[in-house]
CSV table of C-alpha atoms in Angstrom, one decimal:
chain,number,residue,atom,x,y,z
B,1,UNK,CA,77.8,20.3,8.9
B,2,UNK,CA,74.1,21.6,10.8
B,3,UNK,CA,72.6,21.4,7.1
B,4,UNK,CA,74.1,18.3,6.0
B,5,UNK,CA,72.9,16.7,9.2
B,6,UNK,CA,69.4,18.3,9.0
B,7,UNK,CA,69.3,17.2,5.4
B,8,UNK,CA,70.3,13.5,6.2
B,9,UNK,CA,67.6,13.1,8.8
B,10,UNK,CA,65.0,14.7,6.5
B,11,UNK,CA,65.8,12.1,3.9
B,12,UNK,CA,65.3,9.2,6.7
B,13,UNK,CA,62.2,10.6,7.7
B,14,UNK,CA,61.3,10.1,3.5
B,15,UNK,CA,62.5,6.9,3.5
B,16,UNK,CA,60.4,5.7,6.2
B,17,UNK,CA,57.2,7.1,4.8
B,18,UNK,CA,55.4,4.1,3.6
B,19,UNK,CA,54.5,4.4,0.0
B,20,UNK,CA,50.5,4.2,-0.6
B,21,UNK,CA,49.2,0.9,-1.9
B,22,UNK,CA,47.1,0.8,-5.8
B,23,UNK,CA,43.9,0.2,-5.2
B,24,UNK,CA,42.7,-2.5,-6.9
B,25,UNK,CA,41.5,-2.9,-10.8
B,26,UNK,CA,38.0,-2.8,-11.3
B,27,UNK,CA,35.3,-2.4,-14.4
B,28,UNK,CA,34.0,0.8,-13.3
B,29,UNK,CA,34.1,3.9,-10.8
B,30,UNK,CA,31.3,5.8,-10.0
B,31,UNK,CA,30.8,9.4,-8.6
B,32,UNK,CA,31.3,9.7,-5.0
B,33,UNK,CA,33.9,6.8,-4.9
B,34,UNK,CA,36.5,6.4,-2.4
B,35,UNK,CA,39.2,4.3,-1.8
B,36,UNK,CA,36.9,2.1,0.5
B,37,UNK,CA,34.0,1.3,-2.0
B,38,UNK,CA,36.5,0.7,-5.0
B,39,UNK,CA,38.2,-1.7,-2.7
B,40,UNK,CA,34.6,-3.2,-1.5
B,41,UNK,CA,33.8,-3.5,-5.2
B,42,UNK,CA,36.6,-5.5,-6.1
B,43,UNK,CA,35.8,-8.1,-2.8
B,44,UNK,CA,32.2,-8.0,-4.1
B,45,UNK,CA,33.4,-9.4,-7.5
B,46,UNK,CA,35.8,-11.7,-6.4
B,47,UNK,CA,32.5,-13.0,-4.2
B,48,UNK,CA,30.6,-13.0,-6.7
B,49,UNK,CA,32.5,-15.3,-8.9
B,50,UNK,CA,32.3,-18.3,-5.4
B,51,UNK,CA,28.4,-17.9,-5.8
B,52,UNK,CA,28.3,-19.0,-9.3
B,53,UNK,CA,28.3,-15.5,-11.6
B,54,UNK,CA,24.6,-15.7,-11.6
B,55,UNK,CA,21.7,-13.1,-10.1
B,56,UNK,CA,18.3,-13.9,-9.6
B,57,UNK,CA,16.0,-10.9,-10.4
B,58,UNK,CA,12.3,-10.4,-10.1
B,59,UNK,CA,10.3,-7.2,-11.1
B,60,UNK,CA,7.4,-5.2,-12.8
B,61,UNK,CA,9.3,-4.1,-15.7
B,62,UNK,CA,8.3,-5.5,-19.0
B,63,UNK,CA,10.8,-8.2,-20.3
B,64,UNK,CA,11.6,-5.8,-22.9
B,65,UNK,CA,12.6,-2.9,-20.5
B,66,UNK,CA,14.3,-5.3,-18.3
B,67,UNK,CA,16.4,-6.9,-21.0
B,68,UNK,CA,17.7,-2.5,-22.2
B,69,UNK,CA,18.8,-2.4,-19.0
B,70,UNK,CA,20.2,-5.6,-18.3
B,71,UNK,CA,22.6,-5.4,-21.7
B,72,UNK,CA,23.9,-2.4,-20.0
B,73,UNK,CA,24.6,-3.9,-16.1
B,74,UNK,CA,26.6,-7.0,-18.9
B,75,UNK,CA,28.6,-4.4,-20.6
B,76,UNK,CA,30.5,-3.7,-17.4
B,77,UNK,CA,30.0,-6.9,-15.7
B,78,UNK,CA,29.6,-9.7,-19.0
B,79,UNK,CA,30.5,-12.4,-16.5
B,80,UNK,CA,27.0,-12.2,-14.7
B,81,UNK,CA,24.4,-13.7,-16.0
B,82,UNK,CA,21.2,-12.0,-14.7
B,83,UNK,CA,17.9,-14.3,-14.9
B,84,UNK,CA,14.5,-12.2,-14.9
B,85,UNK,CA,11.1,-12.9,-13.8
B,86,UNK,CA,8.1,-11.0,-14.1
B,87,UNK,CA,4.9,-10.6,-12.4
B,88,UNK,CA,2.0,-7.8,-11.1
B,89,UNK,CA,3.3,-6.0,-8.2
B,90,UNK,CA,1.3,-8.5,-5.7
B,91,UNK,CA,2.9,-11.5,-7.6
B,92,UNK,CA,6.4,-10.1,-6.7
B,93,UNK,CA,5.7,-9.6,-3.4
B,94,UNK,CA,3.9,-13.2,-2.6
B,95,UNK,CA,6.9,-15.1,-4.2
B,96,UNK,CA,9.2,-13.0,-2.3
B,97,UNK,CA,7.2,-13.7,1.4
B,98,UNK,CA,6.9,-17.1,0.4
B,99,UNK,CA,10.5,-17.5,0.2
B,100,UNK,CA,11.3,-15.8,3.2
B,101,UNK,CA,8.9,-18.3,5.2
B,102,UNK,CA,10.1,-21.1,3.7
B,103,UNK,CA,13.8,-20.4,4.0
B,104,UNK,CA,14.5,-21.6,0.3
B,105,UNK,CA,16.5,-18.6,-1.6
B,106,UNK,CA,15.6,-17.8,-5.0
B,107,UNK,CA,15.6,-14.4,-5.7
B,108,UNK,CA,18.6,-11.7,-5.0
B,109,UNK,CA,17.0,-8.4,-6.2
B,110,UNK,CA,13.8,-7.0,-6.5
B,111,UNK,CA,11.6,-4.3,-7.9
B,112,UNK,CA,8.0,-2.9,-7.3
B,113,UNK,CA,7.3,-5.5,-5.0
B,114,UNK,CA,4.7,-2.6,-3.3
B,115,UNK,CA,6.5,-0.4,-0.3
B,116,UNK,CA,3.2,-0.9,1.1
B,117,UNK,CA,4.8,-3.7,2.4
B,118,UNK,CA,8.2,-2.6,3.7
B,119,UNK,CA,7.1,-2.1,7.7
B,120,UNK,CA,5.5,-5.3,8.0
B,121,UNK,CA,8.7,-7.5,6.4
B,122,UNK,CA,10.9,-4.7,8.6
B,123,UNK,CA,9.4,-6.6,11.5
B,124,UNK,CA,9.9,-9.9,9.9
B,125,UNK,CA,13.4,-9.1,9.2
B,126,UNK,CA,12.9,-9.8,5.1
B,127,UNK,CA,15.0,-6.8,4.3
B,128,UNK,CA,18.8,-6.0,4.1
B,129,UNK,CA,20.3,-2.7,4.3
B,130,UNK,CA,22.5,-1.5,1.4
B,131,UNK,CA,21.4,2.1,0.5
B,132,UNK,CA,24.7,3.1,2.6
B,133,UNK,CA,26.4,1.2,-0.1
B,134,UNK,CA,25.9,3.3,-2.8
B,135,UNK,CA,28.6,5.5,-4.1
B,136,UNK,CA,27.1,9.5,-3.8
B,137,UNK,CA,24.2,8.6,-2.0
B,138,UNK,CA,24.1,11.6,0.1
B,139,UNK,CA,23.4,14.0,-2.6
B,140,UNK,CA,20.2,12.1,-3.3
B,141,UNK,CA,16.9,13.3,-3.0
B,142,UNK,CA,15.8,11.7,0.4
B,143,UNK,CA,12.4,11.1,-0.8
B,144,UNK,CA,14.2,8.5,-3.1
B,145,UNK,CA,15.9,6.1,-0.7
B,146,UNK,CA,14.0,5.5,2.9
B,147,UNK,CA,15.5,6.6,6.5
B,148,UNK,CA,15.8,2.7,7.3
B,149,UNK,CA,18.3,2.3,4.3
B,150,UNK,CA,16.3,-1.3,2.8
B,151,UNK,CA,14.7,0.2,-0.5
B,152,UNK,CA,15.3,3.2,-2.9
B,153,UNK,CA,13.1,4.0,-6.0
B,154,UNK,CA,15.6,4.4,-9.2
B,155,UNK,CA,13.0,6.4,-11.1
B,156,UNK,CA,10.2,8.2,-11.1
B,157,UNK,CA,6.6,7.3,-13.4
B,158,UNK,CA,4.3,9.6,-14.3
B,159,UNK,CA,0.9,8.8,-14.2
B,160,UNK,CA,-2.2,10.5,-16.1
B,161,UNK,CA,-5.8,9.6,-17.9
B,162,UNK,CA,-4.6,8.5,-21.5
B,163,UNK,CA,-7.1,8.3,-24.7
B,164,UNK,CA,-7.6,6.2,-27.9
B,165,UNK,CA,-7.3,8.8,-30.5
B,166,UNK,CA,-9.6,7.3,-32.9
B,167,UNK,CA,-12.2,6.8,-30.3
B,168,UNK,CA,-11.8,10.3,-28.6
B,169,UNK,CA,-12.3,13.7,-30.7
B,170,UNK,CA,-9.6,16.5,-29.5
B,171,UNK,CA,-12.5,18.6,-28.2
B,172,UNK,CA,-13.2,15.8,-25.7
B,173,UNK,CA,-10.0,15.0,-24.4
B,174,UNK,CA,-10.3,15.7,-20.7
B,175,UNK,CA,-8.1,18.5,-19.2
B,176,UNK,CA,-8.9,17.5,-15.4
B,177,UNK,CA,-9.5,14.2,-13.7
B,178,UNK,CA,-12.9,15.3,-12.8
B,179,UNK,CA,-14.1,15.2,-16.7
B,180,UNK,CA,-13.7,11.6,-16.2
B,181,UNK,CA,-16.5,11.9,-14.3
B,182,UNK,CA,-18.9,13.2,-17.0
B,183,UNK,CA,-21.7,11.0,-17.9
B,184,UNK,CA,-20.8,10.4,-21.4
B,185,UNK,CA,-18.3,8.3,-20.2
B,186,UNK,CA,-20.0,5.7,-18.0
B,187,UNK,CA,-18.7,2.4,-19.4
B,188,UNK,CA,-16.1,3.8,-21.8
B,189,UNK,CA,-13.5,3.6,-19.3
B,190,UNK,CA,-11.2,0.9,-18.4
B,191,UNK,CA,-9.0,1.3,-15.1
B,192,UNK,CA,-6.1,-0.8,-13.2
B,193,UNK,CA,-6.9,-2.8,-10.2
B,194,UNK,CA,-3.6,-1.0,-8.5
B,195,UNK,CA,-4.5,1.5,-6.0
B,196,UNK,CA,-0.8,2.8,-5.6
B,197,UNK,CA,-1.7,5.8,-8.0
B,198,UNK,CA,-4.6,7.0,-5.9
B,199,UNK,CA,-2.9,6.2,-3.1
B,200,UNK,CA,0.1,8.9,-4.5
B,201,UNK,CA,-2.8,11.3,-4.9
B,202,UNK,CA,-3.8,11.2,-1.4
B,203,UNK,CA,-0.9,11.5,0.7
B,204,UNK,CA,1.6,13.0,-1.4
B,205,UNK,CA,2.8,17.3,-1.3
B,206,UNK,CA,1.0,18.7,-3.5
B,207,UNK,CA,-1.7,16.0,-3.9
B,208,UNK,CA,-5.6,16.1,-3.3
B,209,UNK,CA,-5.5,14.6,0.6
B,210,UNK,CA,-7.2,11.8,1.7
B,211,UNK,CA,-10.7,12.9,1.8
B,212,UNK,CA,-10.8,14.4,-1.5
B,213,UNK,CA,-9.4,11.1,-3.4
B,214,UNK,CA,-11.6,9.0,-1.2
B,215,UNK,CA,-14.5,11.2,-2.7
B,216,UNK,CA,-13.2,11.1,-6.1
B,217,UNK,CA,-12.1,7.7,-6.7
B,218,UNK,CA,-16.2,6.7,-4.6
B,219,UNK,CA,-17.6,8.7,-7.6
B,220,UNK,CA,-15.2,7.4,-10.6
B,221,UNK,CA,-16.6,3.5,-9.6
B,222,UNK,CA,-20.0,4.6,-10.2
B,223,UNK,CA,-19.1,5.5,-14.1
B,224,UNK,CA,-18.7,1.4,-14.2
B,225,UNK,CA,-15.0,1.1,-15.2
B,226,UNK,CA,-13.6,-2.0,-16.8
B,227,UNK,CA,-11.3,-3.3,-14.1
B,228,UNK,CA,-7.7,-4.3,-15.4
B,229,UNK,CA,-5.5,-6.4,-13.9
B,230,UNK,CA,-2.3,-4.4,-14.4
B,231,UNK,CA,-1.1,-1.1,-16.8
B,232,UNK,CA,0.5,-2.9,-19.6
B,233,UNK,CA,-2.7,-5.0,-20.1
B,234,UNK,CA,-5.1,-2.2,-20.0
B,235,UNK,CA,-2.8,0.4,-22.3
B,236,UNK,CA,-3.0,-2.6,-24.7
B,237,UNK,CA,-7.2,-3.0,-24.5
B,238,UNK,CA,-7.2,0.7,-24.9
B,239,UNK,CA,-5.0,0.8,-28.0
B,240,UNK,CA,-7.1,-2.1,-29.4
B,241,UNK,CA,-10.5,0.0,-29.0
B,242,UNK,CA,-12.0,-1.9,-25.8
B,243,UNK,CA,-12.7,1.7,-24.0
B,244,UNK,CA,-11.8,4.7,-24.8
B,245,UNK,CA,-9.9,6.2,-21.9
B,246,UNK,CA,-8.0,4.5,-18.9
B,247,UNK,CA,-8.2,6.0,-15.5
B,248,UNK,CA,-4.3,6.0,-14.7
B,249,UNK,CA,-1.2,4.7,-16.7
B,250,UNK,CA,1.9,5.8,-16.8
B,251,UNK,CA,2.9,7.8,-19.9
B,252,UNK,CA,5.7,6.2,-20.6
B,253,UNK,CA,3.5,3.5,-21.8
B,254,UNK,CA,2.2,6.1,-24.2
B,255,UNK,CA,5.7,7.4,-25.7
B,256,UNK,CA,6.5,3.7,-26.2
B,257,UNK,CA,3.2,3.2,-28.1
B,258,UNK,CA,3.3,6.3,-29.9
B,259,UNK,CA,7.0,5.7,-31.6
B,260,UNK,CA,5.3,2.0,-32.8
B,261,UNK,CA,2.4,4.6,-34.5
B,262,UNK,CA,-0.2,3.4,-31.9
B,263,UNK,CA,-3.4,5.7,-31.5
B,264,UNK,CA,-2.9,6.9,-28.4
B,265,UNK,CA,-2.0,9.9,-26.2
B,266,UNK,CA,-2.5,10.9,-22.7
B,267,UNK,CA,-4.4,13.8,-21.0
B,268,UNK,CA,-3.3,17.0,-20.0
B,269,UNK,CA,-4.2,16.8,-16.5
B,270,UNK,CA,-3.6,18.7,-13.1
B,271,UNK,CA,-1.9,17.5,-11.0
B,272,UNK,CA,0.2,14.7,-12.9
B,273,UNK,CA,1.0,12.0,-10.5
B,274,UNK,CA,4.1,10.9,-9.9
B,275,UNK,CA,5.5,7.5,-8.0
B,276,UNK,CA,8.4,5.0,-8.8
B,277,UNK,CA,8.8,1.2,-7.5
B,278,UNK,CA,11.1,0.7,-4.7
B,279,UNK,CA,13.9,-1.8,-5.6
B,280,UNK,CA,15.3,-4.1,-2.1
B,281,UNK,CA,17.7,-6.6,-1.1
B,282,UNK,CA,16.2,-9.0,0.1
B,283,UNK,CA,17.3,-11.0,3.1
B,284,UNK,CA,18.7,-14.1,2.3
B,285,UNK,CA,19.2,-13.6,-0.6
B,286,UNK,CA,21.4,-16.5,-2.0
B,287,UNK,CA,23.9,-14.5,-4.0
B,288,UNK,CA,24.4,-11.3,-2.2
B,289,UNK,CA,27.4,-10.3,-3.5
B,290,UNK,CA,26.2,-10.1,-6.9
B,291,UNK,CA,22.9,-8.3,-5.9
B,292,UNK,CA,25.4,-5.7,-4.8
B,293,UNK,CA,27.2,-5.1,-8.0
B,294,UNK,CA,23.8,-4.7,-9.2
B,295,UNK,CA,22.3,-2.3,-7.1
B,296,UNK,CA,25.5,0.0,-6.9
B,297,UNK,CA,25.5,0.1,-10.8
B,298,UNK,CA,21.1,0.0,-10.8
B,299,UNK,CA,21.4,3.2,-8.8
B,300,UNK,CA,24.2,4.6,-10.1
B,301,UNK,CA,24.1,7.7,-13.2
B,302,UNK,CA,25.1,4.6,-15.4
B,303,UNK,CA,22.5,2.8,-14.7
B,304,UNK,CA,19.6,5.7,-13.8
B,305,UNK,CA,20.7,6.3,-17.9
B,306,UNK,CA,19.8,2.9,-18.7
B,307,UNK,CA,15.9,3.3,-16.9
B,308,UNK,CA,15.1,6.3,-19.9
């Protein structure tokens, strides 16, 4: 009678145990997700669908790199319908202070828009936390996401010298950045206006310091560079035969060009520089909800694939 009893009240106890609730259905998990950010996810798209399905984004990719990557954010989320805008790093960051002053939302998500930037509009309030969002983001690297939580860089570029191989023999290829400083090649150089690369060299582990690239980059404007407004402009004057070398590109410029059969290859220099554009949230932003879908998938393994 004892065990019949105990057994009886066991089986109330079960009874009473309130059976765990499915989470909801959504396009896709990522690593690191729990039951919280899959729940989240699903808000975020039934949000998303109130503000219209759209996302405003504006970068330094080229439309052609932005558009790879977009197709992939659409094959898990075809109902949003991502509009990109271009410009130079300074361009991106002038539209997006602009539309912070004036109050009038346009853009949702943006990238490259120079980190240079990021304490100042910290103290304006232009920028919205979300790196806490991101599914995993404690195994990260924390030079890729900042303390503050506003910005993370979803990639890394590096940067060398790169040659026209028609205009430069092997034997003068330079092996170090000071070779650019040879005589011979006083007005065969072209170089970007951009001083985020030199700025890399000077304060980053491993890089020259400050008062060594201060030195170096004094001497380099005496070989009378032809000043470019942005990479993808110079790489293409350099392919074309207007100089021969150019400073500082990144060399994914020159994997691009070479599988088009382009002329062109980059230097074997010490130390290669290495740097990545910060994407943000920015506040305000008219369609936050879908800027969130975006980022998570951006910075997730997903979409990290989609950046190669």
């Amino acid at each position: 009678v004892l065990m019949v009893s105990l057994l009886l009240s066991m089986g109330s106890v079960f009874a009473q145990t309130p059976a765990k609730k499915s989470l909801p259905q959504v396009p896709i998990t990522y690593p690191g997700d729990t039951d919280e950010s899959i729940i989240r996810r699903a808000k975020w798209i039934e949000e998303a669908k109130k503000e219209g399905n759209t996302l405003s984004w504006w970068g330094i990719l080229l439309p052609a790199e932005a558009g790879k990557e977009l197709a992939e954010f659409n094959k898990v989320y075809p109902q949003i319908k991502v509009e990109y805008w271009r410009g130079e790093a300074d361009e991106v960051a002038s539209k997006l202070e602009l539309q912070f002053t004036s109050k009038r939302g346009m853009n949702d998500v943006a990238l490259g828009a120079g980190e240079i930037n990021h304490p100042r509009w910290r103290k304006m309030g232009m920028l919205e936390k979300f790196t806490d969002l991101i599914p995993g983001i404690g195994k990260w690297d924390k030079n890729f996401y900042g303390p503050e939580g506003d910005s993370a860089v979803p990639g890394s570029n590096a940067t060398t010298p790169q040659h026209n191989t028609k205009l430069v023999s092997p034997a003068e290829v330079p092996k170090s950045w000071e070779e650019l400083l040879q005589p011979k090649w006083k007005g065969q150089l072209g170089m970007p206006t951009d001083p985020r690369a030199w700025w890399t060299l000077a304060l980053a582990e491993g890089g020259w310091g400050v008062e060594k690239t201060l030195d170096y980059v004094t001497k380099l404007k005496a070989q009378k560079p032809q000043m470019q407004k942005g990479p993808p402009q110079g790489h293409a004057l350099l392919i074309a035969g207007d100089f021969k070398i150019f400073t500082n590109n990144f060399i994914r410029h020159v994997i691009l060009s070479q599988a088009k059969g382009a002329a062109v290859d980059w230097c074997r220099v010490n130390p290669i520089i290495l740097s990545g554009p910060n994407i943000i949230l920015p506040m305000y932003a008219p369609r936050p909800n879908a800027a969130r879908l975006f980022l998570e998938w951006y910075l997730s393994p997903a979409g990290l694939r989609a950046h190669e």
